[in-house]
Coordinates of C-alpha atoms in Angstrom, one line a residue:
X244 CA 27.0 -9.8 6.6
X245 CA 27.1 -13.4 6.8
X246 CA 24.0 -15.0 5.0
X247 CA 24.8 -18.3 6.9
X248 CA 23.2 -16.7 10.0
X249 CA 19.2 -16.7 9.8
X250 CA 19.1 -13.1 11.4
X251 CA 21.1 -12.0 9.2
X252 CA 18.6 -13.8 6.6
X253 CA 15.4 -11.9 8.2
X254 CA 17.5 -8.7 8.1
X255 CA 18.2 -9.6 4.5
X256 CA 14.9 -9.9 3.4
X257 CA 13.4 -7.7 5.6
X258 CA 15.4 -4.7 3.7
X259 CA 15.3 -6.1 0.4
X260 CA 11.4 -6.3 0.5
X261 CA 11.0 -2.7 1.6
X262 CA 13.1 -1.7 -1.3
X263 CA 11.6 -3.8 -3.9
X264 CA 8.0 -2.2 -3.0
X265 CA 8.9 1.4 -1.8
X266 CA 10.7 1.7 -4.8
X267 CA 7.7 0.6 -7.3
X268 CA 5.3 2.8 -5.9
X269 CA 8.1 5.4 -6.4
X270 CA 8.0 6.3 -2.5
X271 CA 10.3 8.6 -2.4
X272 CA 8.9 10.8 -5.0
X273 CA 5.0 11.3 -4.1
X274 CA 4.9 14.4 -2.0
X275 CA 2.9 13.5 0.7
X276 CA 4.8 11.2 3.3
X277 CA 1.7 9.9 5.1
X278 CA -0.2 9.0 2.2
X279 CA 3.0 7.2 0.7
X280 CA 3.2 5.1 3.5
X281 CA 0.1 4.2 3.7
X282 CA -0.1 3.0 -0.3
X283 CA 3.3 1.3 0.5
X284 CA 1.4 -0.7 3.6
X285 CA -1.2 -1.2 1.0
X286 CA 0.8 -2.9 -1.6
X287 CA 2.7 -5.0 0.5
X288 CA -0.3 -6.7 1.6
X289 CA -2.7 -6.3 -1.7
X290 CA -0.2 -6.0 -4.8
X291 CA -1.8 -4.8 -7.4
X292 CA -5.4 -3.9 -6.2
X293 CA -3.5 -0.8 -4.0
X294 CA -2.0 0.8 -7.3
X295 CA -5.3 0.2 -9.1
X296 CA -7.4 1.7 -6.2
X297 CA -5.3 4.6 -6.2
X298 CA -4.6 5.5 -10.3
X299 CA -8.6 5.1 -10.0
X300 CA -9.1 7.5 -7.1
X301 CA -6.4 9.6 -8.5
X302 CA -8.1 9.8 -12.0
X303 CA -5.8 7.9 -14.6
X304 CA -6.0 4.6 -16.2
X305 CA -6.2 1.8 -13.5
X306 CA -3.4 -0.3 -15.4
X307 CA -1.6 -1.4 -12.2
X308 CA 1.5 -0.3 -13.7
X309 CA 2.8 2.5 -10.9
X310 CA 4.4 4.9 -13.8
X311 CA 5.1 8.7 -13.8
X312 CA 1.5 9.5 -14.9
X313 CA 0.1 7.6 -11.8
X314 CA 3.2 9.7 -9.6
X315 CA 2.4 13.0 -11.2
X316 CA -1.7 12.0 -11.0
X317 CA -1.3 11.2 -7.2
X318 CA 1.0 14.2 -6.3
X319 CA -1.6 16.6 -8.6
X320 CA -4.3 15.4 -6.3
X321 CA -5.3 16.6 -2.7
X322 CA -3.4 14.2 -0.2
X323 CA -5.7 14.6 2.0
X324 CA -8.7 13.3 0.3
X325 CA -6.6 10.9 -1.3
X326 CA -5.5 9.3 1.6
X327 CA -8.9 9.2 3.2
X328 CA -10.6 7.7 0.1
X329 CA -7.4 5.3 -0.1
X330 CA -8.3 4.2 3.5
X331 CA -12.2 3.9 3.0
X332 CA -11.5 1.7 -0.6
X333 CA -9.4 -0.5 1.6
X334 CA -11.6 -0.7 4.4
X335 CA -14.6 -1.7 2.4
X336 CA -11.9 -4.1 0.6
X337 CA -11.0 -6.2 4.0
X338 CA -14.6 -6.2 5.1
X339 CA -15.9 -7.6 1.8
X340 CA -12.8 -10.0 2.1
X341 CA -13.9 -11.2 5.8
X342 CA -17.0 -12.6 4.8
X343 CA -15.6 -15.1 2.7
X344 CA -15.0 -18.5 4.8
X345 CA -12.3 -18.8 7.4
X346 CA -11.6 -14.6 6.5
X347 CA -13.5 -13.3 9.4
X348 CA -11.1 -13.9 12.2
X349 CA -8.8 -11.3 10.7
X350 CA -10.8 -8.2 10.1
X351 CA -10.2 -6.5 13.6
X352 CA -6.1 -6.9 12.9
X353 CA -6.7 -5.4 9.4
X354 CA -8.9 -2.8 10.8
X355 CA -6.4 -2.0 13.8
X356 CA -3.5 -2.1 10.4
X357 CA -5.4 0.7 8.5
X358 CA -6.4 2.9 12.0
X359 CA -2.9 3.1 12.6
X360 CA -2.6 5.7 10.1
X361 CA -4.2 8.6 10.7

């Protein structure tokens, strides 16, 4: 693939940034799909906050460093609950975020982001 082509750039990038954050939250090992996903989508867009939010929801040290006691934490604990306390941490996370200036005209995209997951 030519890199001299901006597609093939965007493509480029697009893949390599997937990678770079599926593979730290160590997608392809926690158990439940939907809720990996959803941390994944998290990350992307918050860094460290989403592994903090979920090693804290999950019950182990909120380090920010995505290890195998935060993978075996997260896959010990119900998904479902998880997931839904991962989306209600993030919710109250945007909405506290949209009342600082100029932050307001994004909260119905972020909302519409996190609803897409169900």
């Amino acid at each position: 693939m030519p890199l001299s082509d901006p597609m093939n750039w965007i493509a480029w990038l697009s893949c390599s940034i997937s990678v770079i954050f599926w593979d730290r939250i160590k997608g392809d090992y926690i158990q439940d799909q939907k809720l990996a996903e959803f941390l994944y989508d998290y990350y992307v867009h918050s860094g460290a906050r989403a592994i903090k939010k979920v090693q804290n929801l999950a019950g182990v040290a909120d380090d920010g460093i995505f290890g195998n006691i935060t993978l075996r934490a997260i896959n010990n604990t119900d998904p479902v609950r998880l997931f839904q306390d991962l989306k209600t941490e993030r919710r109250n996370f945007l909405t506290s975020l949209s009342k600082q200036s100029g932050q307001a005209k994004f909260l119905k995209g972020w909302m519409h982001r996190i609803n897409t997951y169900m």
